[in-house]
CSV table of C-alpha atoms and ligand atoms in Angstrom, one decimal:
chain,number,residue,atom,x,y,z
A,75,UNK,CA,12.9,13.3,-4.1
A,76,UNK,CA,15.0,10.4,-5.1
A,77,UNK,CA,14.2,7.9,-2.5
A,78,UNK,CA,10.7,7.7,-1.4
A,79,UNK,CA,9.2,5.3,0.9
A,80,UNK,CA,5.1,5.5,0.6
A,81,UNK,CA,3.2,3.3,3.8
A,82,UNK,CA,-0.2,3.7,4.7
A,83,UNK,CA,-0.7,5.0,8.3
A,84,UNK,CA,-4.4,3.3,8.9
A,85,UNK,CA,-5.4,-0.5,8.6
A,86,UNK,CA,-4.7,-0.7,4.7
A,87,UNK,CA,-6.5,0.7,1.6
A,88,UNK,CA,-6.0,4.0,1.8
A,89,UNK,CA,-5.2,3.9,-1.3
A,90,UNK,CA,-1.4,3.2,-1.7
A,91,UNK,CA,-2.0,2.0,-5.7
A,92,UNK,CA,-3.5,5.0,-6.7
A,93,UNK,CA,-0.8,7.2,-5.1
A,94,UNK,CA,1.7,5.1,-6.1
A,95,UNK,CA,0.7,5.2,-9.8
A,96,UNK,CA,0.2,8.6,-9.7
A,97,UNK,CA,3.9,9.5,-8.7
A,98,UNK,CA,5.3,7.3,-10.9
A,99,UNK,CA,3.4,9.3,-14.0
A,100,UNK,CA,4.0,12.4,-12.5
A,101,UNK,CA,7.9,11.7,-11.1
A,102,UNK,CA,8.4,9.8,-14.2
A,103,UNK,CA,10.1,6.8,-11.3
A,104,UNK,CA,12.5,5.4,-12.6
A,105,UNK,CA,12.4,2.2,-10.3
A,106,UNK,CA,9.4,1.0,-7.6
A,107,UNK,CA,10.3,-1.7,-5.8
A,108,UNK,CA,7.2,-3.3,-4.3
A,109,UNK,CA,8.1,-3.9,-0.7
A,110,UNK,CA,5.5,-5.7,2.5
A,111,UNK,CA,3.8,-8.7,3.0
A,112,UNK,CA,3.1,-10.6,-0.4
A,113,UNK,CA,-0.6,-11.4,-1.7
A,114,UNK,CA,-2.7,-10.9,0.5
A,115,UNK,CA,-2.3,-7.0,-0.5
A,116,UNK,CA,-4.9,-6.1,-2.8
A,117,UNK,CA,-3.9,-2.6,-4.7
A,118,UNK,CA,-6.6,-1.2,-7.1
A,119,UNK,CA,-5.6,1.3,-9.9
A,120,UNK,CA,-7.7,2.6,-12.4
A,121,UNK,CA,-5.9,3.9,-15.7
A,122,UNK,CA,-7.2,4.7,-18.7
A,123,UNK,CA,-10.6,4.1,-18.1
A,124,UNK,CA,-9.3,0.7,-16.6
A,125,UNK,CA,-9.9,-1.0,-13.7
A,126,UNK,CA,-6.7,-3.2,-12.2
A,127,UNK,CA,-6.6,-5.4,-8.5
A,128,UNK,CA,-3.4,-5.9,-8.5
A,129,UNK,CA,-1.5,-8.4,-5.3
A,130,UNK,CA,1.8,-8.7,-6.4
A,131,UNK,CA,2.9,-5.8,-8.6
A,132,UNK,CA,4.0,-2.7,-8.0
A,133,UNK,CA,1.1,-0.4,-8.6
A,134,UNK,CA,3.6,2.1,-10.8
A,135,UNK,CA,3.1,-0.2,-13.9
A,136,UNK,CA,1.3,3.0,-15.2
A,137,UNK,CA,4.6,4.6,-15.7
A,138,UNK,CA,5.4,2.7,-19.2
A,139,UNK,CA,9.5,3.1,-18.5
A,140,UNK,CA,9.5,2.1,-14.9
A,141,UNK,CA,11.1,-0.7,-13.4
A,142,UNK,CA,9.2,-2.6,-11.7
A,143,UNK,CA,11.0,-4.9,-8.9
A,144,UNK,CA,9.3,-7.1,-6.2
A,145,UNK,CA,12.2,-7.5,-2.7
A,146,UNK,CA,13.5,-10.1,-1.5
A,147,UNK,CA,11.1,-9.7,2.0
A,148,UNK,CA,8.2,-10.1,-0.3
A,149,UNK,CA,6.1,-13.4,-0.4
A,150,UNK,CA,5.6,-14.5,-3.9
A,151,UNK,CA,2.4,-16.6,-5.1
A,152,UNK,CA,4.2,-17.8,-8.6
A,153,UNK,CA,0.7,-18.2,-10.3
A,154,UNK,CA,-0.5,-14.3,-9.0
A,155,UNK,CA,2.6,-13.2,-10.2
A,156,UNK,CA,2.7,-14.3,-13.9
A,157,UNK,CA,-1.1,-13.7,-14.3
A,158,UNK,CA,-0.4,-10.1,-13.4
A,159,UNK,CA,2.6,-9.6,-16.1
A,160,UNK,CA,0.1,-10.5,-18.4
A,161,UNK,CA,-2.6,-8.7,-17.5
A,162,UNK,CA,-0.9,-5.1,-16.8
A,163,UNK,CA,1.3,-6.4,-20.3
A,164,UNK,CA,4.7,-5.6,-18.4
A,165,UNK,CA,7.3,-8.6,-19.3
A,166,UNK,CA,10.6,-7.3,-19.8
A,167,UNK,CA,10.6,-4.6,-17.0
A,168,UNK,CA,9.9,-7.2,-13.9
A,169,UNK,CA,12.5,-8.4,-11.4
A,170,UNK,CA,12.0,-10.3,-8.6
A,171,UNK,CA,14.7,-11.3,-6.0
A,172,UNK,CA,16.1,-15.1,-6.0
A,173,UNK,CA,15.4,-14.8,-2.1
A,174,UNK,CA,11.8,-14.1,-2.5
A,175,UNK,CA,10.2,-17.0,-0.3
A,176,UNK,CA,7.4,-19.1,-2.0
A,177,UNK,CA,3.8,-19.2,-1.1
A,178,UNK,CA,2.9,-23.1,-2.0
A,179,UNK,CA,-0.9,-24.5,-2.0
A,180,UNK,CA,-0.2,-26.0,1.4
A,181,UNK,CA,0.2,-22.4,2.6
A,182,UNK,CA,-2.6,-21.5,1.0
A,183,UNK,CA,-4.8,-24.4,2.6
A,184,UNK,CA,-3.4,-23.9,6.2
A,185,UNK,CA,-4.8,-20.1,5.8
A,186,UNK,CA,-8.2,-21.2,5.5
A,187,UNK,CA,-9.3,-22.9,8.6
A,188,UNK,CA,-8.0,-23.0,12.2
A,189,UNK,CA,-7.0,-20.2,14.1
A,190,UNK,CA,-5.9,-18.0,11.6
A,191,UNK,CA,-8.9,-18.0,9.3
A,192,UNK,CA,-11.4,-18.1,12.3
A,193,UNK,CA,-10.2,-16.1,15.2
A,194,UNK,CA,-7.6,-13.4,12.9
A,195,UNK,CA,-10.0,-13.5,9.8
A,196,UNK,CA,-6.5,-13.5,7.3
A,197,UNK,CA,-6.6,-13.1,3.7
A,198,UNK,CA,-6.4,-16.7,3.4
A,199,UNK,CA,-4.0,-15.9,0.9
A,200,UNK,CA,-1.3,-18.2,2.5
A,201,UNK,CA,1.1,-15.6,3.9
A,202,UNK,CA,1.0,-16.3,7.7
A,203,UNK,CA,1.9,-19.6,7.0
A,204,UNK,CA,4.6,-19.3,4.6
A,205,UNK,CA,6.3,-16.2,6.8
A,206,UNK,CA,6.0,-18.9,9.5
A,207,UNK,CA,8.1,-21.4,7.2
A,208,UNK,CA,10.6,-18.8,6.3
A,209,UNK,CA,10.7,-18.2,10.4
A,210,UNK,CA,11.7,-22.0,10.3
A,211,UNK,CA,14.3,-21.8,7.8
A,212,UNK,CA,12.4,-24.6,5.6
A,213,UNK,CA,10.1,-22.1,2.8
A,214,UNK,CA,11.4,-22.4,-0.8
A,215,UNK,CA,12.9,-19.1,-2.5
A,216,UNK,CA,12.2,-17.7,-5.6
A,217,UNK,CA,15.4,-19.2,-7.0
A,218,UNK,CA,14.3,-22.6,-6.6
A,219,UNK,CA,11.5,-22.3,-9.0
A,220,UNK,CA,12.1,-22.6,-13.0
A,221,UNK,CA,8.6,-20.7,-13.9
A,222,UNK,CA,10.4,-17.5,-12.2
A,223,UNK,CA,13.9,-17.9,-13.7
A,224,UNK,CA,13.8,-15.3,-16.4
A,225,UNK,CA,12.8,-12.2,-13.7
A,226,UNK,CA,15.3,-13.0,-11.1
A,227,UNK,CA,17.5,-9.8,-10.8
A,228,UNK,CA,19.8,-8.5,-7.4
A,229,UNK,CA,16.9,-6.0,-6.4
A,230,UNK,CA,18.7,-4.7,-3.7
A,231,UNK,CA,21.7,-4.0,-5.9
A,232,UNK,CA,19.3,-2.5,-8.9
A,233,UNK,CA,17.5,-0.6,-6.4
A,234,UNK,CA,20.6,1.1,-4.7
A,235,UNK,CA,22.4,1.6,-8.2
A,236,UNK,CA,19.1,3.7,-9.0
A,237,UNK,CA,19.1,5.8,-5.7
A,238,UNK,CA,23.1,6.1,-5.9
A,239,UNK,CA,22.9,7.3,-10.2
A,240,UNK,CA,20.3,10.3,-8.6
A,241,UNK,CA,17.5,8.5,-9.7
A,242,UNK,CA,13.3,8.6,-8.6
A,243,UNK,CA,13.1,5.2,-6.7
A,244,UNK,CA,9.9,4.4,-5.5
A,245,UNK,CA,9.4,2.0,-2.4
A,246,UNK,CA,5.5,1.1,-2.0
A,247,UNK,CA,4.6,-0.4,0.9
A,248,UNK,CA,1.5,-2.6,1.8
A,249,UNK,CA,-1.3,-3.5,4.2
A,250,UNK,CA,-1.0,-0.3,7.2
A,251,UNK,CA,0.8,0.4,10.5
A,252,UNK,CA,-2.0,-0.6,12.4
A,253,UNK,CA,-1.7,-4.4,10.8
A,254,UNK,CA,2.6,-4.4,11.6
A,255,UNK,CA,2.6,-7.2,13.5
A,256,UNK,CA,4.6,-5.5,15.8
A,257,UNK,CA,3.0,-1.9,16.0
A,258,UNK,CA,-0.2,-3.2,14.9
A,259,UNK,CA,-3.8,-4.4,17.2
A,260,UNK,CA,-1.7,-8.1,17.9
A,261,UNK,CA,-3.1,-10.8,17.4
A,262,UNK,CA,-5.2,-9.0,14.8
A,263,UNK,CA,-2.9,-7.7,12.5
A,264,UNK,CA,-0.2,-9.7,9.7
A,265,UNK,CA,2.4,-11.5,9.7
A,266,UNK,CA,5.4,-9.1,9.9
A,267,UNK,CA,6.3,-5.5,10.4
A,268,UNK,CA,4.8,-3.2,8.1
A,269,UNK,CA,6.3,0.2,8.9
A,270,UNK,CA,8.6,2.2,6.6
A,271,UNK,CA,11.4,1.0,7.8
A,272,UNK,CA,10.5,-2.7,7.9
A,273,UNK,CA,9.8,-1.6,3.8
A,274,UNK,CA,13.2,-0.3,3.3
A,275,UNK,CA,14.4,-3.4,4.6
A,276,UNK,CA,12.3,-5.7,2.4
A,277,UNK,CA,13.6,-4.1,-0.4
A,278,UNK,CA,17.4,-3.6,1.0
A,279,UNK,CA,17.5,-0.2,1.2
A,280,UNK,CA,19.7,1.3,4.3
A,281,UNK,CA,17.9,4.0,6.7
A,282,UNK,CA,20.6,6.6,5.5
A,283,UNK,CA,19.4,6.9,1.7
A,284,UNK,CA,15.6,7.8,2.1
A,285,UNK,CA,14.9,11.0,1.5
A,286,UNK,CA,10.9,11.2,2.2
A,287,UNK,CA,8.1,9.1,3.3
A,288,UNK,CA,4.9,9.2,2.5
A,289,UNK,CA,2.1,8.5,5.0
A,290,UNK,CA,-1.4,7.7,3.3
A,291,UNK,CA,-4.6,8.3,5.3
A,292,UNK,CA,-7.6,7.8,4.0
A,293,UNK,CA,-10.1,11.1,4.6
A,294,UNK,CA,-12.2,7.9,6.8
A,295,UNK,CA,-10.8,4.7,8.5
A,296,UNK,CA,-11.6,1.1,7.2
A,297,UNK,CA,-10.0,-2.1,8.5
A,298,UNK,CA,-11.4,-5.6,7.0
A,299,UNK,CA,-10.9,-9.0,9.7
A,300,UNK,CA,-11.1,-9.4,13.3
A,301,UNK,CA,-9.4,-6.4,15.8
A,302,UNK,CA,-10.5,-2.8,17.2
A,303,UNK,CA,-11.5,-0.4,15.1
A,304,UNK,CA,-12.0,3.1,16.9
A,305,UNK,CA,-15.1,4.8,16.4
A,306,UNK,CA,-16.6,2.0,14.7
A,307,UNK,CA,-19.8,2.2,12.6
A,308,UNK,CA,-22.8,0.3,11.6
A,309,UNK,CA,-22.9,-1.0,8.0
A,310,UNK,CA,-26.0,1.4,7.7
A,311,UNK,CA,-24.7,4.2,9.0
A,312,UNK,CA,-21.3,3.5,6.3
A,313,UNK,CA,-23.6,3.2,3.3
A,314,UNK,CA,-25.2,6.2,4.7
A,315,UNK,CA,-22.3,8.0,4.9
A,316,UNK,CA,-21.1,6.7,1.4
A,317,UNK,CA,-18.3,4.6,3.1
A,318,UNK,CA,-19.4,1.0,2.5
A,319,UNK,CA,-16.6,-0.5,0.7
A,320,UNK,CA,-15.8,-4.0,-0.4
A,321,UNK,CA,-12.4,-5.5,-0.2
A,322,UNK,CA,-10.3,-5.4,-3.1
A,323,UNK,CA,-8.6,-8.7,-2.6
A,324,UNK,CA,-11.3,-10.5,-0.3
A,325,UNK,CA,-14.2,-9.2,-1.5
A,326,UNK,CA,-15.3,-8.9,2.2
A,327,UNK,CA,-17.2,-5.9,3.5
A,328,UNK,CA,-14.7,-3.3,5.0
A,329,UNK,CA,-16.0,-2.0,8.7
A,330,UNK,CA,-15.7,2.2,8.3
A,331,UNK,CA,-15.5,4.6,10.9
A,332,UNK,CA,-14.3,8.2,11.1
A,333,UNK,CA,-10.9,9.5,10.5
A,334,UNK,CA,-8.9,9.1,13.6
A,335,UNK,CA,-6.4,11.3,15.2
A,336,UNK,CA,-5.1,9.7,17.7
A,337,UNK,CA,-3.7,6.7,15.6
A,338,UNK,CA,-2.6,9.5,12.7
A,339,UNK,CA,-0.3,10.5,15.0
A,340,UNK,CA,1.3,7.8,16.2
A,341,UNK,CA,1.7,6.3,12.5
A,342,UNK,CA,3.4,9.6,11.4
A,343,UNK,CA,5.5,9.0,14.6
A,344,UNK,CA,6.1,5.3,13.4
A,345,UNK,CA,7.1,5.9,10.2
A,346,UNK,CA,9.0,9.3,10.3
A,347,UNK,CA,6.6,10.9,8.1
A,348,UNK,CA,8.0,13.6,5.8
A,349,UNK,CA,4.7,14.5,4.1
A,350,UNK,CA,0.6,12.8,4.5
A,351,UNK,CA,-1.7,12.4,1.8
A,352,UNK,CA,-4.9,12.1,2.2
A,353,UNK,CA,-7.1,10.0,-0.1
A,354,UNK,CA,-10.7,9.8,-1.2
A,355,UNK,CA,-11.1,13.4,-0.2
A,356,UNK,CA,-14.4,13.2,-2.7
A,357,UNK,CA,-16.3,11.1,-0.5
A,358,UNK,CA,-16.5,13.7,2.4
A,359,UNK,CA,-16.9,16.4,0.1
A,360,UNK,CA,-18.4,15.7,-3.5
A,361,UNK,CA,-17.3,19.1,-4.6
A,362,UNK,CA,-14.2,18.5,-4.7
A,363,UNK,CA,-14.6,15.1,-6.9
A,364,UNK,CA,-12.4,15.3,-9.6
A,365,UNK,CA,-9.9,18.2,-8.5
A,366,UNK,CA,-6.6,18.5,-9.6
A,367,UNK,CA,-5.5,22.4,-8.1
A,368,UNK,CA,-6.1,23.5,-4.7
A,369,UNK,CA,-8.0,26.1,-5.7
A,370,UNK,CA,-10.8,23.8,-7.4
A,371,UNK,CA,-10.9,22.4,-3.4
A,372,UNK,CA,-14.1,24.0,-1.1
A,373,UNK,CA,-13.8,25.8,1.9
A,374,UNK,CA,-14.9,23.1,3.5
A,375,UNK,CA,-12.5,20.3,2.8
A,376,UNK,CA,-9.7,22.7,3.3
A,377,UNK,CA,-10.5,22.9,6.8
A,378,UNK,CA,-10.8,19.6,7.1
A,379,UNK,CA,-6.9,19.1,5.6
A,380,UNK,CA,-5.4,22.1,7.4
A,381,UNK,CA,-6.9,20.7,10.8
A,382,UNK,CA,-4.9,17.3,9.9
A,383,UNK,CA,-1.9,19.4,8.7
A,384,UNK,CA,-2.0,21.2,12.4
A,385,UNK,CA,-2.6,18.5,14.3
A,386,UNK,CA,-0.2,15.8,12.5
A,387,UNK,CA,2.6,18.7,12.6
A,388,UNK,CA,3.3,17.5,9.0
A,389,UNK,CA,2.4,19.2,4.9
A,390,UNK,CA,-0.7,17.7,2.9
A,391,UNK,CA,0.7,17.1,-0.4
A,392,UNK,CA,-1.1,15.2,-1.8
A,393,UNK,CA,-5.3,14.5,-2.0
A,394,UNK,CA,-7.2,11.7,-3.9
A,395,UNK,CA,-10.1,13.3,-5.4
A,396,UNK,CA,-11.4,10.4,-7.6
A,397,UNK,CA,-10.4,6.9,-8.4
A,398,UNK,CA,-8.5,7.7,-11.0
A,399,UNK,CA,-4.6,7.8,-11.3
A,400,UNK,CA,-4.4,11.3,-12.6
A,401,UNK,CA,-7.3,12.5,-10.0
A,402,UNK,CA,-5.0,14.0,-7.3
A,403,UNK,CA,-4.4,17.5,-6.0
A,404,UNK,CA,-0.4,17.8,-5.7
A,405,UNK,CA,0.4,20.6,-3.8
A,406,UNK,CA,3.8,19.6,-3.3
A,407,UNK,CA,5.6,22.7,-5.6
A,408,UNK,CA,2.9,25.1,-3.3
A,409,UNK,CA,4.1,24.0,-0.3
A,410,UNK,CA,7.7,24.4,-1.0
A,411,UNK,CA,7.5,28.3,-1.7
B,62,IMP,P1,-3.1,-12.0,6.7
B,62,IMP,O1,-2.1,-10.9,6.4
B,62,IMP,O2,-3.8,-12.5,5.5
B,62,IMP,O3,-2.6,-13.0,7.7
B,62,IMP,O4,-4.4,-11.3,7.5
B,62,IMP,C1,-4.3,-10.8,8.8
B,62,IMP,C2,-5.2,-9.5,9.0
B,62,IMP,O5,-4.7,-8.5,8.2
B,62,IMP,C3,-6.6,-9.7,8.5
B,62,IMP,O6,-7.4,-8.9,9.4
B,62,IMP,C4,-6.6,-9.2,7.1
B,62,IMP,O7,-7.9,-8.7,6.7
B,62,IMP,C5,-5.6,-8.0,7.3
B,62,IMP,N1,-4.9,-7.7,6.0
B,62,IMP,C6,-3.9,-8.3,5.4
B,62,IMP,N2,-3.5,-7.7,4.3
B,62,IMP,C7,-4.3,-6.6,4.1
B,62,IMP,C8,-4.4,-5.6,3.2
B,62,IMP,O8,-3.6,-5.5,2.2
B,62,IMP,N3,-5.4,-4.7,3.3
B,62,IMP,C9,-6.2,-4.7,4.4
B,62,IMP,N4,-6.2,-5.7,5.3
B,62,IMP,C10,-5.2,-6.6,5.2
B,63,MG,MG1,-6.0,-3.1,-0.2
C-alpha cells in the first residue's frame, strides 16, 4: 500500500494518532505527511510506556526512520511546533512547507470570544481566524518566519518523489467528516474541508496516486463543541457506559453516544473508503483489551465488527484494543486470502 490516506469518518478522535503510529511501525512508512486543519487537532499516542498529545506532528514519529512532513494546507502555530520537535526528540526528520500559513496571537485572541468561541465552541486555538486570513490573501506563510527556516522543504515534491520511488507514504488526516466544513453539521463544524480528498490536497497529492483510504470509527461516537450529535447521551449514562472522555487538546468533556450507522455510511461514501478501522474496540468489550490476533477477539465483538463490515460494504482491518501503539488487531494479510 504505497499511498495511504487515513481520515476519521465521525466528529474526531477516533483515534487517528494511534492508527497512524501503528502503521508507520508496522509499514515501516517511509514518509507521513500530516495533512487537515492545524492545531486545534489534538492526536494522543502512547509509546513505550509514554504518553504524547501531540497538535502539530504527525503521529508516525514512533517510526524512528520516518519522515515526518507537515503540508502546505496546514496551519502552523510556530511555538506548538518547535515545542513538539523537542518533546517527541525528532529534529533532523521534520519538513514543513514555505506555504504553510501562520497562526499569530491575534488569531489566537479572536478565537476566544465572540461568535466563534460562544455560539461554535472552537478550539480557540486560532484556526478559524487565520484560515479566514488566508481566505483574504493577508496571513503570513511559513516562509516569512526565521524560527522555521531550517525545516522548510517542497513537501509536495518530497511526498510525490516517495509515492513515485514505490515508497509507504502515509497521509494522516485530522479532526472528522462530520466537522468538514463543507460535509460537516455547518455552522458547527471547522474551518475547511476535512475529507480525504481535501487531505490529499493539503499535502499536494493528485487523486490518481492513492492507493487506499482508511476510514477510522470509533466502536462509540464523541463530538466535543456545539452541533447535533445523534443518539446523544447523558454524561451519566457515558461514565456508565465507560465512555466519558476528556478532550485531548481542550481538555473539555467529550458528549458520547452510540456508534452510528447512518453517518458510517455516508463518511465511507465521502471519503471512498478502501478499508475501516475500528478503534477502542476494548471499551465495548473488555475481553478483548489488549488483543493483537483475531482469534484472541470474543464472539461477541466479532459480531459487532462483521455487522459494520456488512452494513458499511467495506473489510475491518484494523481494531484498537488498547491505548497503546502496538495494541491493534491487523487483519489486513487475513482478509486478503
Ligand atoms: P475550530 O476548528 O477550533 O474552529 O472548532 C470548531 C469545532 O470543531 C468545535 O466544535 C471543535 O470542538 C471541533 N474540533 C476542531 N478540531 C477538532 C479535533 O481535532 N477533534 C475534535 N473536535 C474538533
Ligand atoms: Mg483529537
Amino acid at each position: 500500500m504505497p499511498c495511504t490516506v487515513l481520515v476519521c469518518g465521525f466528529f474526531g478522535d477516533t483515534g487517528k494518532g494511534k492508527m497512524i503510529s501503528y502503521l508507520a511501525v508496522k509499514d515501516k512508512t517511509a514518509v507521513t505527511a500530516r495533512a487537515g486543519v492545524g492545531p486545534n487537532a489534538g492526536h494522543t499516542v502512547v509509546f513505550e510506556g509514554k504518553t504524547y498529545k501531540l497538535r502539530m506532528l504527525p503521529s508516525a514519529f514512533t517510526s524512528p526512520d520516518c519522515r515526518l512532513l507537515i503540508g502546505p494546507g496546514v496551519l502552523v502555530n510556530p511555538d506548538i511546533f518547535l515545542d513538539e520537535i523537542q518533546v517527541t526528540r525528532t529534529q533532523g526528520r521534520i519538513g514543513v512547507d514555505p506555504q504553510c500559513a501562520i497562526i499569530e496571537p491575534k488569531h489566537m485572541e479572536a478565537d476566544k470570544k465572540g461568535y466563534l468561541a460562544e455560539k461554535i465552541k472552537s478550539t480557540g486555538s486560532g484556526s478559524g481566524p487565520c484560515n479566514s486570513d488566508r481566505v483574504m490573501r493577508v496571513a503570513k506563510l511559513a516562509r516569512d518566519f526565521p524560527k522555521l527556516k531550517e525545516f522548510l522543504v517542497d513537501v509536495p515534491l518530497e511526498v510525490n518523489t516517495a509515492i513515485s520511488e514505490g515508497k509507504n507514504v502515509l497521509i494522516e488526516g485530522t479532526q472528522g467528516t462530520y466537522l468538514s466544513l463543507f460535509h460537516g453539521t455547518y455552522p458547527y463544524c471547522t474551518s475547511k474541508d476535512v475529507c480525504a480528498a481535501a487531505a490529499c490536497s493539503d499535502v499536494g497529492v493528485g487523486p490518481t496516486n492513492v492507493d487506499d483510504v482508511i476510514v477510522v470509527f470509533k466502536a462509540y461516537n464523541t463530538r466535543v463543541g456545539g452541533g447535533p450529535l445523534p443518539g446523544e447521551l447523558s454524561w451519566e449514562e457515558a461514565e456508565k457506559r465507560g465512555w466519558a472522555e476528556i478532550a485531548t487538546n481542550t481538555g473539555r468533556r467529550r458528549r458520547a453516544a452510540p456508534f452510528d450507522f447512518n453517518l458510517a455510511k455516508r463518511a465511507v461514501m465521502l471519503n471512498g473508503a478502501t478499508q475501516v478501522t475500528v478503534t477502542k474496540i476494548d471499551v465495548l468489550f473488555p475481553e478483548c483489551k489488549g488483543a493483537t490476533s483475531y482469534d484472541e477477539v470474543s464472539r461477541e465483538a466479532k459480531a459487532f465488527v462483521e455487522n459494520i463490515e456488512k452494513q458499511l460494504k467495506v473489510p475491518v482491518t484494523l481494531l484498537g484494543t488498547g491505548p497503546g501503539t502496538m495494541e491493534v488487531v491487523d487483519r489486513r494479510e487475513e482478509l486478503k486470502k
